[in-house]
Coordinates of C-alpha atoms in Angstrom, one line a residue:
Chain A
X1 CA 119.2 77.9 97.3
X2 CA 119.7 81.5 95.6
X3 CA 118.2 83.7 93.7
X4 CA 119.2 86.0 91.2
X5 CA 118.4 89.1 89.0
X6 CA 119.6 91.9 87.8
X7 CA 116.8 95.3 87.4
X8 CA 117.3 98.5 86.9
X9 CA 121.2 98.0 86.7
X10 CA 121.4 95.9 89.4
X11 CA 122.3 92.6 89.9
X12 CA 121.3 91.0 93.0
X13 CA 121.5 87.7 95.0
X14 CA 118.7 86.6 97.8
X15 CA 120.3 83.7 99.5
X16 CA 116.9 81.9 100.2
X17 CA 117.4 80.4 103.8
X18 CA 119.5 82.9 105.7
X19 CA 117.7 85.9 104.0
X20 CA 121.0 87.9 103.0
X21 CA 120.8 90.0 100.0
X22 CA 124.1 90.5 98.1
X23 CA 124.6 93.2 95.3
X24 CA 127.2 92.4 92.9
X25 CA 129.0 94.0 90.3
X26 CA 129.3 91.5 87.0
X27 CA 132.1 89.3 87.5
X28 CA 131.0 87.5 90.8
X29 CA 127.1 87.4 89.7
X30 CA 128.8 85.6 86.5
X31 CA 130.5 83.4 88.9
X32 CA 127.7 82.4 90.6
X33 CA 126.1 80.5 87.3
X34 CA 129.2 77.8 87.4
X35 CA 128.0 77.1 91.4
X36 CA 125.0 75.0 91.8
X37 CA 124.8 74.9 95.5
X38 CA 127.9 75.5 97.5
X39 CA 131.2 76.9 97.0
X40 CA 134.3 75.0 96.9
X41 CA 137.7 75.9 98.5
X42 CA 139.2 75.1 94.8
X43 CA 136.8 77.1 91.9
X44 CA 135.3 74.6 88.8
X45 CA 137.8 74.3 86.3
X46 CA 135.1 75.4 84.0
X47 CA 134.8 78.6 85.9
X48 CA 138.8 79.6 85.2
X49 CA 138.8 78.6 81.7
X50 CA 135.9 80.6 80.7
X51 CA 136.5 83.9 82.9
X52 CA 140.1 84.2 83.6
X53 CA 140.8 85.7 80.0
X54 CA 137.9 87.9 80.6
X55 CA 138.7 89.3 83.6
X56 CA 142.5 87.9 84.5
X57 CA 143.6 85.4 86.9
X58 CA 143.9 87.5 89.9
X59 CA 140.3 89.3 89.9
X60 CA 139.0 86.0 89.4
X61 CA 140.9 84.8 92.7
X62 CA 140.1 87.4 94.8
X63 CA 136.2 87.5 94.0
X64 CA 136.1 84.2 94.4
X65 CA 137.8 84.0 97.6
X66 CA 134.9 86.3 98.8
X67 CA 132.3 84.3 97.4
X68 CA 133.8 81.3 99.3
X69 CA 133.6 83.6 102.5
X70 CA 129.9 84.1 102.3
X71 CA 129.4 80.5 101.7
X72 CA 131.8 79.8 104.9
X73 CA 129.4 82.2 106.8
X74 CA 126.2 81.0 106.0
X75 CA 125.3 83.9 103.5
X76 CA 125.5 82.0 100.7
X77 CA 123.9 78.9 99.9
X78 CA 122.7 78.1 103.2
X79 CA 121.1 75.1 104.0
X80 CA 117.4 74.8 104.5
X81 CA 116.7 73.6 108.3
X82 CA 113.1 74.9 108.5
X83 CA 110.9 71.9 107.6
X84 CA 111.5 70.8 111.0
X85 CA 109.6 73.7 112.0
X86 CA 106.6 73.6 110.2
X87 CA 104.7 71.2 112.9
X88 CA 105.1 73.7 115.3
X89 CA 101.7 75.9 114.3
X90 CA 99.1 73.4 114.8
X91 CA 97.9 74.0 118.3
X92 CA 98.3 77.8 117.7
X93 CA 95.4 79.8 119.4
X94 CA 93.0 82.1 117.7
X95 CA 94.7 85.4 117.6
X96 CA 93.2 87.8 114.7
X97 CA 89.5 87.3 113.8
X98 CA 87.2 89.4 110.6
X99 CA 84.3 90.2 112.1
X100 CA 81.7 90.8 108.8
X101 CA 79.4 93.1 110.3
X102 CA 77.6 94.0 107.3
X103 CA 76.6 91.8 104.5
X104 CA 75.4 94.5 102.4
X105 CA 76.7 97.3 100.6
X106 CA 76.1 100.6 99.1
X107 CA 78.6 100.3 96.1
X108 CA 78.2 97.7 93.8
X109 CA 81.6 97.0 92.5
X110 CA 82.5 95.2 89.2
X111 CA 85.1 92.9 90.5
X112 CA 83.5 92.8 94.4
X113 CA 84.7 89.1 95.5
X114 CA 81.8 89.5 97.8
X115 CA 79.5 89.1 95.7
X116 CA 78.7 92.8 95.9
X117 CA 78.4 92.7 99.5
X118 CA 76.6 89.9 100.6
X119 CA 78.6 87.3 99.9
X120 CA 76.2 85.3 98.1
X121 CA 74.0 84.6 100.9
X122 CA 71.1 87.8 101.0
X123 CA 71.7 90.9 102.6
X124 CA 71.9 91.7 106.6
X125 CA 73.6 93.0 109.0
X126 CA 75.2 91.7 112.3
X127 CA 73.1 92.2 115.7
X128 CA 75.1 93.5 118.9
X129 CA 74.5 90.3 120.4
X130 CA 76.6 88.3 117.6
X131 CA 79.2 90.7 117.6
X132 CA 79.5 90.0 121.0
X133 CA 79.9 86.4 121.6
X134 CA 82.6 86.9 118.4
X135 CA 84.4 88.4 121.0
X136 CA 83.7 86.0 123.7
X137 CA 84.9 83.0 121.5
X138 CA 88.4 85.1 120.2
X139 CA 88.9 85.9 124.0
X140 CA 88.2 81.8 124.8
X141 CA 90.3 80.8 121.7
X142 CA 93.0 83.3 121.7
X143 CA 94.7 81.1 125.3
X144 CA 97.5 82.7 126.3
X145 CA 98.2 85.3 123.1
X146 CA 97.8 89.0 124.7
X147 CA 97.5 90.9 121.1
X148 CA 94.5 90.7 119.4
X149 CA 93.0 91.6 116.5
X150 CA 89.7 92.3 115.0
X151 CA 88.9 93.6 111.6
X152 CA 85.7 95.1 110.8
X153 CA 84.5 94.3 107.4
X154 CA 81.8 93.7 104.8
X155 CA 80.3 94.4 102.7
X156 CA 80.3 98.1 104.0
X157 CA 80.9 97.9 107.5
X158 CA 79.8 102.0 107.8
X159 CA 76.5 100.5 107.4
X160 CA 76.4 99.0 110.3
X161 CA 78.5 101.2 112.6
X162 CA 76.2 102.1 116.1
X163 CA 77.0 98.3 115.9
X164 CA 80.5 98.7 115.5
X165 CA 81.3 101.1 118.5
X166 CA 79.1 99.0 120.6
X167 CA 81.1 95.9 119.9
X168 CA 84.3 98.1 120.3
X169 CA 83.3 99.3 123.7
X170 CA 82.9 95.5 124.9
X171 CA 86.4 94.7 123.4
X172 CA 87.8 97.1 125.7
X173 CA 85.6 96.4 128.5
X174 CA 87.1 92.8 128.6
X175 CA 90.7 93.5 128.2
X176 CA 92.0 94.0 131.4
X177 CA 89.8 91.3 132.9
X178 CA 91.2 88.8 130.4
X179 CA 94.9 90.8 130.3
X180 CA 94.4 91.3 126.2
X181 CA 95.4 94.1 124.3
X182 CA 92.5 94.6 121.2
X183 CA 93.6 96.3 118.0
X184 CA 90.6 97.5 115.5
X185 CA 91.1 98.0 112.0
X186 CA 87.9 98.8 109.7
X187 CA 87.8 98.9 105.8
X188 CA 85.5 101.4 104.2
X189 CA 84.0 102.4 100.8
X190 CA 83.8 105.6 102.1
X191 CA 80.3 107.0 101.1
X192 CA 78.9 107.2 104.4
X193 CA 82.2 109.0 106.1
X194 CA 80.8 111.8 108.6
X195 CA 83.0 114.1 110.9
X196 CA 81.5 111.7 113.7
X197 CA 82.9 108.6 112.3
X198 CA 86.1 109.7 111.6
X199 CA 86.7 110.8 114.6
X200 CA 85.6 107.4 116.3
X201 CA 87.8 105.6 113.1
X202 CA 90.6 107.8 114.1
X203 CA 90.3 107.0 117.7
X204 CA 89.9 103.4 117.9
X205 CA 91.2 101.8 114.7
X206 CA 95.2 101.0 114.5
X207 CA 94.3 100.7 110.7
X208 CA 92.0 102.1 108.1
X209 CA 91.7 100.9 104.9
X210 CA 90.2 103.5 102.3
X211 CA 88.9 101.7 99.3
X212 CA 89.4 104.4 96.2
X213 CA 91.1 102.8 92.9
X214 CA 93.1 105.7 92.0
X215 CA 91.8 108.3 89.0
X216 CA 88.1 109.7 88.9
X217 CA 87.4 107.7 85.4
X218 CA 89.4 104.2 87.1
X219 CA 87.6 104.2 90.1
X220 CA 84.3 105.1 88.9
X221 CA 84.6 102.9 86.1
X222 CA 84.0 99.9 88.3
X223 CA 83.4 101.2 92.0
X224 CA 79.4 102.4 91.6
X225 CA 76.4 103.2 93.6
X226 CA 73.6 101.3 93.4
X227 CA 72.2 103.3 90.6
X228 CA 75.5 103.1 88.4
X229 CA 77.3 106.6 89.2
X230 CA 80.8 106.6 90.2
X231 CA 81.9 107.3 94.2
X232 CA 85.4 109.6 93.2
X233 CA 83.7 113.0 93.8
X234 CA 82.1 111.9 97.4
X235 CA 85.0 109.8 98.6
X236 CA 88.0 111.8 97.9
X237 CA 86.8 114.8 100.3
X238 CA 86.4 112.6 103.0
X239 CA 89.5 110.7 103.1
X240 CA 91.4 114.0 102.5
X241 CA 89.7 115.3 105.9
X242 CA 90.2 111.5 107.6
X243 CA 94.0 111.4 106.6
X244 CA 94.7 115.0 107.8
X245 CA 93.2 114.6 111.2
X246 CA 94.6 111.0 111.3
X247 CA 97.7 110.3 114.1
X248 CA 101.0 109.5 112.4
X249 CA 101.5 107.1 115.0
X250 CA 98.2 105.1 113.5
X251 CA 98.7 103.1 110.0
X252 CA 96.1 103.7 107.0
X253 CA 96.1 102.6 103.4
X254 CA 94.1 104.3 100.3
X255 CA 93.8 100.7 98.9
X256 CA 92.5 99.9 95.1
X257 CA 92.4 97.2 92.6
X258 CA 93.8 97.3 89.3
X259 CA 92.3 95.6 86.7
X260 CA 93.0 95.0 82.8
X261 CA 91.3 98.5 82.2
X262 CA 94.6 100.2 83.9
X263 CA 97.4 97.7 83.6
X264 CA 98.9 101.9 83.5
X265 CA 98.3 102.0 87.4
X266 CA 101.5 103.9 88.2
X267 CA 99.5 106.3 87.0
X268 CA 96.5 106.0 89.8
X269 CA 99.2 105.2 92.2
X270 CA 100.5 109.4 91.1
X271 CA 97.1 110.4 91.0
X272 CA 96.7 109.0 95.2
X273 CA 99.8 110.8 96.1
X274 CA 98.6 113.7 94.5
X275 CA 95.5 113.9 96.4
X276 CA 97.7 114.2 100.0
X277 CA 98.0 109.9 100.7
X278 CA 101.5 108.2 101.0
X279 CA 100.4 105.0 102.4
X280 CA 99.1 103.6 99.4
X281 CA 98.6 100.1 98.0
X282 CA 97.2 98.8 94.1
X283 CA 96.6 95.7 94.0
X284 CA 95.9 93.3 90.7
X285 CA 92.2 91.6 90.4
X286 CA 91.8 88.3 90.9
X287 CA 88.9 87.0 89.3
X288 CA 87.2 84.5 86.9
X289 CA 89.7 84.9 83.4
X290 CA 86.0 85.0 81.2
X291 CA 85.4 88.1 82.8
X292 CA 86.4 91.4 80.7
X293 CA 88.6 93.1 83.1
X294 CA 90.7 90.0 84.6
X295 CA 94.3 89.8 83.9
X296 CA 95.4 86.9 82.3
X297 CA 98.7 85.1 81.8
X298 CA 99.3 86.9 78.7
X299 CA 98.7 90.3 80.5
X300 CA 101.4 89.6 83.0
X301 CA 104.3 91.0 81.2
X302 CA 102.7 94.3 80.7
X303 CA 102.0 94.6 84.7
X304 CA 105.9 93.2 85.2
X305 CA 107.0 95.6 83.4
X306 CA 104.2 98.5 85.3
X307 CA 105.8 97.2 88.3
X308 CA 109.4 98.2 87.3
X309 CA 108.5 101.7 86.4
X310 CA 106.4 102.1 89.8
X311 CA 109.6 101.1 91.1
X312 CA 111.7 103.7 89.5
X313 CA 109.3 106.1 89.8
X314 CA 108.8 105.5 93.6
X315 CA 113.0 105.5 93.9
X316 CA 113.4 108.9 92.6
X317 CA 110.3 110.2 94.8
X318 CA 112.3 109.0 97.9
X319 CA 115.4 110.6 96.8
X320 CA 113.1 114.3 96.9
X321 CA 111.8 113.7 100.1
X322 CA 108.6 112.9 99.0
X323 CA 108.6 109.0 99.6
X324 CA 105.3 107.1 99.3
X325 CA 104.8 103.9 101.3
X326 CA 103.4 101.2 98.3
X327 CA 102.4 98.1 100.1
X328 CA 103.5 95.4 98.0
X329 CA 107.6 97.0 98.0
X330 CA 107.4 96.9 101.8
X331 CA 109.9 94.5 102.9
X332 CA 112.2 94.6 106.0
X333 CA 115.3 92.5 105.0
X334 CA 117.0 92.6 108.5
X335 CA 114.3 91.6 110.9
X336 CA 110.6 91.1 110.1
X337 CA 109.0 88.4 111.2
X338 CA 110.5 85.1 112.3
X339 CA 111.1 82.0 110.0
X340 CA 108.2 80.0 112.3
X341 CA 105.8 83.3 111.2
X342 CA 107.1 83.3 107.3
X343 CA 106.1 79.6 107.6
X344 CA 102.4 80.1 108.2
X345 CA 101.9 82.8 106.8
X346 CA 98.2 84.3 107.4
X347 CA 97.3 81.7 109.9
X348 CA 93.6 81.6 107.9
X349 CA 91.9 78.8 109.6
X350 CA 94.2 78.5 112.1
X351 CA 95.2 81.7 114.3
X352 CA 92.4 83.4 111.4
X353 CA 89.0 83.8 110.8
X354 CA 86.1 85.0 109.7
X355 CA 82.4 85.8 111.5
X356 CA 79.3 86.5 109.5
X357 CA 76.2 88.4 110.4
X358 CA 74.6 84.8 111.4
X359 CA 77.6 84.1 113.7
X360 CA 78.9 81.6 111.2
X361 CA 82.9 81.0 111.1
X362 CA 84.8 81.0 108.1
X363 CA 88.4 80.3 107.5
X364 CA 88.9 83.5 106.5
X365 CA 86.9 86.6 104.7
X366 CA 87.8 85.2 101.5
X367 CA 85.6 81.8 102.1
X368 CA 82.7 83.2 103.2
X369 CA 79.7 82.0 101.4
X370 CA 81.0 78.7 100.5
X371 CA 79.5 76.5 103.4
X372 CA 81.7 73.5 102.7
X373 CA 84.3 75.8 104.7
X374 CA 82.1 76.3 107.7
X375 CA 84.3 76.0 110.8
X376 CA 81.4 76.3 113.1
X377 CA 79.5 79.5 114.9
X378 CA 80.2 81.6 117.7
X379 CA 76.8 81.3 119.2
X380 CA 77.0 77.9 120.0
X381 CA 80.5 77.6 120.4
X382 CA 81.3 75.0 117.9
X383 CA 84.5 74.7 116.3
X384 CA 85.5 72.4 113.9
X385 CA 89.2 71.1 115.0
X386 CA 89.7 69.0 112.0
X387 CA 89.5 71.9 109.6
X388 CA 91.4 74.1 112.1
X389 CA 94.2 71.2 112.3
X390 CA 94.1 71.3 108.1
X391 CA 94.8 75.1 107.7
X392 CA 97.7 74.6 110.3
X393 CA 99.3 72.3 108.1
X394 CA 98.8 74.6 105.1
X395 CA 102.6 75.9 104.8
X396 CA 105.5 76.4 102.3
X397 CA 106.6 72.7 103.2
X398 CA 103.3 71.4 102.2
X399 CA 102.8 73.3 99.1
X400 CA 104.5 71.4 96.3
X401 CA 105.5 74.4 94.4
X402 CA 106.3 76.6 97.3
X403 CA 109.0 74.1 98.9
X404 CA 111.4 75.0 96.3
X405 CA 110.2 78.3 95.5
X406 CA 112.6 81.6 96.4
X407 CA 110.1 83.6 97.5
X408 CA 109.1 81.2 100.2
X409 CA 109.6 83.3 103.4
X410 CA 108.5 86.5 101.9
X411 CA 105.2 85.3 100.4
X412 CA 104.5 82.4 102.9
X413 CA 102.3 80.2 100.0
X414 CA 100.2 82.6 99.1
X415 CA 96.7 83.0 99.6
X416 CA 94.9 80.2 100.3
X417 CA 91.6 81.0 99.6
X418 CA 92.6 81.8 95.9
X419 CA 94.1 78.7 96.0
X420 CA 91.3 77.3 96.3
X421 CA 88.7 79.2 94.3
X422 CA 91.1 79.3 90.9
X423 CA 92.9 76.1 91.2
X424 CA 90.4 73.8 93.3
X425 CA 93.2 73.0 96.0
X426 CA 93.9 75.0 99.4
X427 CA 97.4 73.6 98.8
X428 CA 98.3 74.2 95.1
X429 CA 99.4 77.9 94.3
X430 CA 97.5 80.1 92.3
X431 CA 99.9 80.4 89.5
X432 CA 99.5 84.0 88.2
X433 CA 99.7 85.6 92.2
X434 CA 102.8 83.7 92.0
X435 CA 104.3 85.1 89.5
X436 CA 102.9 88.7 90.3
X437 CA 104.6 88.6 94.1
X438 CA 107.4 87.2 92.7
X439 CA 108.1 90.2 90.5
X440 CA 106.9 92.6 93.1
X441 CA 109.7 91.0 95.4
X442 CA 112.2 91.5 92.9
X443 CA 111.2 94.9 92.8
X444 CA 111.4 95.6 96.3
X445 CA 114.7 94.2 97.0
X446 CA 115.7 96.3 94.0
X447 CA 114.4 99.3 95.6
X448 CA 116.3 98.9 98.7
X449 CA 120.1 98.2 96.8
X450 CA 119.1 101.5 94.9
X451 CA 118.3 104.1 98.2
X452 CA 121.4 101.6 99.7
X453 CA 123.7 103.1 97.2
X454 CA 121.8 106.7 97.4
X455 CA 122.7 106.6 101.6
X456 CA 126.1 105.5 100.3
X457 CA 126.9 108.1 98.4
Chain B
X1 CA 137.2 97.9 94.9
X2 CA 135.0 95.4 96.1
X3 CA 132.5 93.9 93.9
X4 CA 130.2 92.3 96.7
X5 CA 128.0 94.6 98.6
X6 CA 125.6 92.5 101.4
X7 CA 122.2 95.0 102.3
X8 CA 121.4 93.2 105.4
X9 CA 122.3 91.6 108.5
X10 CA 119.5 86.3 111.2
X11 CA 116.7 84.0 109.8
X12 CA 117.7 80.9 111.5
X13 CA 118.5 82.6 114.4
X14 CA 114.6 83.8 114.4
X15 CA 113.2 80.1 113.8
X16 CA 115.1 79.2 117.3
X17 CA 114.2 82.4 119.0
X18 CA 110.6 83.1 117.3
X19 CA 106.8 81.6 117.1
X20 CA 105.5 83.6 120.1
X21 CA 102.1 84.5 117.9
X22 CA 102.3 87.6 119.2
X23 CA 102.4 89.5 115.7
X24 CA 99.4 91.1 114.3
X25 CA 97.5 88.9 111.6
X26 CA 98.9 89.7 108.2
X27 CA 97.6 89.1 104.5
X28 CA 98.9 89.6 100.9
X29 CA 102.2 91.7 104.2
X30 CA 105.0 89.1 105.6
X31 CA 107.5 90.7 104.1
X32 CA 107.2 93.9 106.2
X33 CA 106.0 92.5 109.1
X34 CA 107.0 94.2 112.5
X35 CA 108.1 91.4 114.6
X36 CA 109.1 89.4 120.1
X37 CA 113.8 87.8 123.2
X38 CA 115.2 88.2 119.6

């Protein structure tokens, strides 16, 4: 299987199951529409009636000759071996667990998914003593894995943090006993920042997610306190001082949501880099299409077409040195991670999931509050295999319209939780995300062939 | 001049030489995933 597109003057070729990327100048990319999935030693007929007067007999020859080279070396419709694989996750230990330490909040977001931070279920925090048989269970769980991960998350997980450093200090004081490496990321509103936290933030968390959505009148549009006033003026200063005292060696992201009130966001995305952040991710709302501010099908051309002039725009910032790092174009196209990884994806379920306050387990963050998903609790050590064995056979192969779908191993089938919530099936895609990553994909391949032919040059 | 330019260098290679779990939990990324013998 291939894919192909041309953006921004490009015209470029993903060869599904080996991963190559091929940029082309007209006459091959042509080619390529009279080959459905191989490439001969002797060309289609068709293809030398209808191109040879275009472009003469021996251009024709010779860029087909190197077409038929790719094919010979795998780089060109390759053949899909991977179902095979796609059994191996379901024994896969616990590895990466969201630890909800707060089911409250002191923002009361528009388009919170939570519910506006208590995920439906009343408000409360999480005692020490939950927090710490979390741990003991992801130790138990996690077998032989050495790399850990817990996420601290809400809700507003600030609100909760003397209970945050204490489970972080019992993380660490079972690592070398159990030989496992913990790594703490935390995702915060902001409001309650203090010097004192970000230093602990800064200290212990490999990742820190800043929620902010971009321009004062975005963000405080829909991200409000409690008695309706926006959060920009109290949140910006203190993510400005957590950045700048922040180790480069240690990832963050000033994250928003974009909603059909900015389908503009290039603009917030300016506005972020402005303030002093280049790690920066916008992402689209996914919500109920009754509400106001959803995007809806016929909104998605509008944010494709956002999408390409973030593109440009973040093409010619690289070019003067003053790259930003958007989330959704981040794609490695020699390495990342292996095919049995682009497979499974998120591992929600399965190597993922989710704690609440109560000690309740949840496939992921995204489930909590619906109790049909209940995978157990970590105080009494119950886990429910059956589910667990279910999620591990959530993949691309088992997702009827990921199977054949070119974005496969960059997307892995999606989310399954909105799966679920906007289509009623863990296992049938959520059709607008599809087409969202799709066009972010084809964005960020484009970006690389661009700063390709920049280091070219 | 040639009219075929490939960006990149070994997915099935990976599916042979991969799986060790040892990545940190990801979410929607995969596509920029740092990665393991391979």
């Amino acid at each position: 299987m291939i894919h192909k597109y041309s953006l921004n003057g490009y015209n470029i070729v993903l060869d599904v199951n080996s991963g190559a990327v091929h940029v082309m100048e007209e006459l091959p990319f042509r080619m390529l529409d009279y080959l459905k999935d191989s490439v001969p030693e002797i060309p289609p007929q068709e293809l030398l009636e209808e191109l040879c007067p275009v472009y003469g007999r021996g251009e024709v020859e010779e860029n087909y000759a190197d077409l038929h080279q790719l094919y010979q070396s795998g780089m060109l419709f390759s053949s899909d071996e991977y179902e095979k694989f796609a059994d191996m996750m379901v024994a896969a230990p616990v590895k990466a667990m969201c630890l909800n330490v707060a089911h409250d909040c002191n923002l009361r977001c528009e388009y919170c998914f939570a519910a506006k931070g208590d995920f439906g279920c009343g408000r409360m925090l999480m005692p020490f003593e939950v927090g710490k048989k979390a741990i003991d269970f992801l130790i138990q769980k996690s077998a032989g894995r050495h790399n850990l991960e817990v996420d601290f998350f809400g809700g507003e997980p600030l609100m909760n943090f003397d209970v945050v450093k204490q489970i972080v200090e019992y993380a660490r004081s079972q690592e070398k006993e159990h030989n496992k490496n913990f790594r703490f990321t935390i995702t915060t509103n902001g409001i309650l920042l203090t010097d004192d936290k970000i230093d602990f933030i800064n200290r212990e968390m490999s990742n820190v997610v800043l929620s902010i959505d971009g321009r004062k009148e975005v963000n405080d549009r829909l991200r409000v306190r409690v008695d309706g006033t926006g959060s920009y003026d109290k949140i910006v200063p203190a993510y400005q001082k957590l950045v700048a005292a922040r180790s480069k060696e240690k990832d963050y992201y000033a994250r928003g949501t974009f909603t059909k009130y900015n389908l503009d966001f290039t603009n917030d995305v300016l506005h972020m880099a402005d303030l002093g952040f280049d790690q920066l991710s916008i992402e689209p709302v996914v919500s109920d299409e009754k509400l106001d501010y959803s995007i809806k099908e016929a909104d998605l051309p509008a944010v494709f077409e956002e999408y390409e002039r973030l593109a440009k725009v973040l093409i010619d910032r690289k070019k003067e040195k003053k790259g930003i790092n958007f989330f959704h174009f981040a794609i490695d196209l020699n390495q990342g991670p292996c095919a049995i990884k682009r497979l499974r994806g998120c591992g929600c379920g399965n190597e993922y999931v989710a704690v609440t306050p109560q000690g309740d387990i949840f496939p992921c963050h995204q489930f909590v509050g619906d109790d049909q998903w209940k995978m157990g609790s970590v105080l009494d050590g119950t886990f429910d295999t059956e589910k667990k064995k279910y999620f591990a056979k959530a993949n691309v192969y088992s997702k009827e319209e990921c199977k054949n779908c070119w974005a496969k191993f960059y997307c892995s089938g999606g989310c399954n939780a909105n799966n679920w919530q906007y289509e009623g099936d863990v296992l049938k895609s959520h059709k607008n995300s599809c087409e969202l990553e799709q066009k972010r994909l084809e964005c960020a391949i484009m970006m690389k062939a661009a700063l390709a032919e920049e280091e070219s040059e | 001049m040639k009219q075929i330019k490939t960006l990149n260098k070994n997915l099935k290679e990976s599916a042979v030489k991969g799986g060790c779990g040892e990545c940190q939990a990801s979410c929607q990324t995969v596509a920029n995933q740092k990665c393991n013998n391979r």
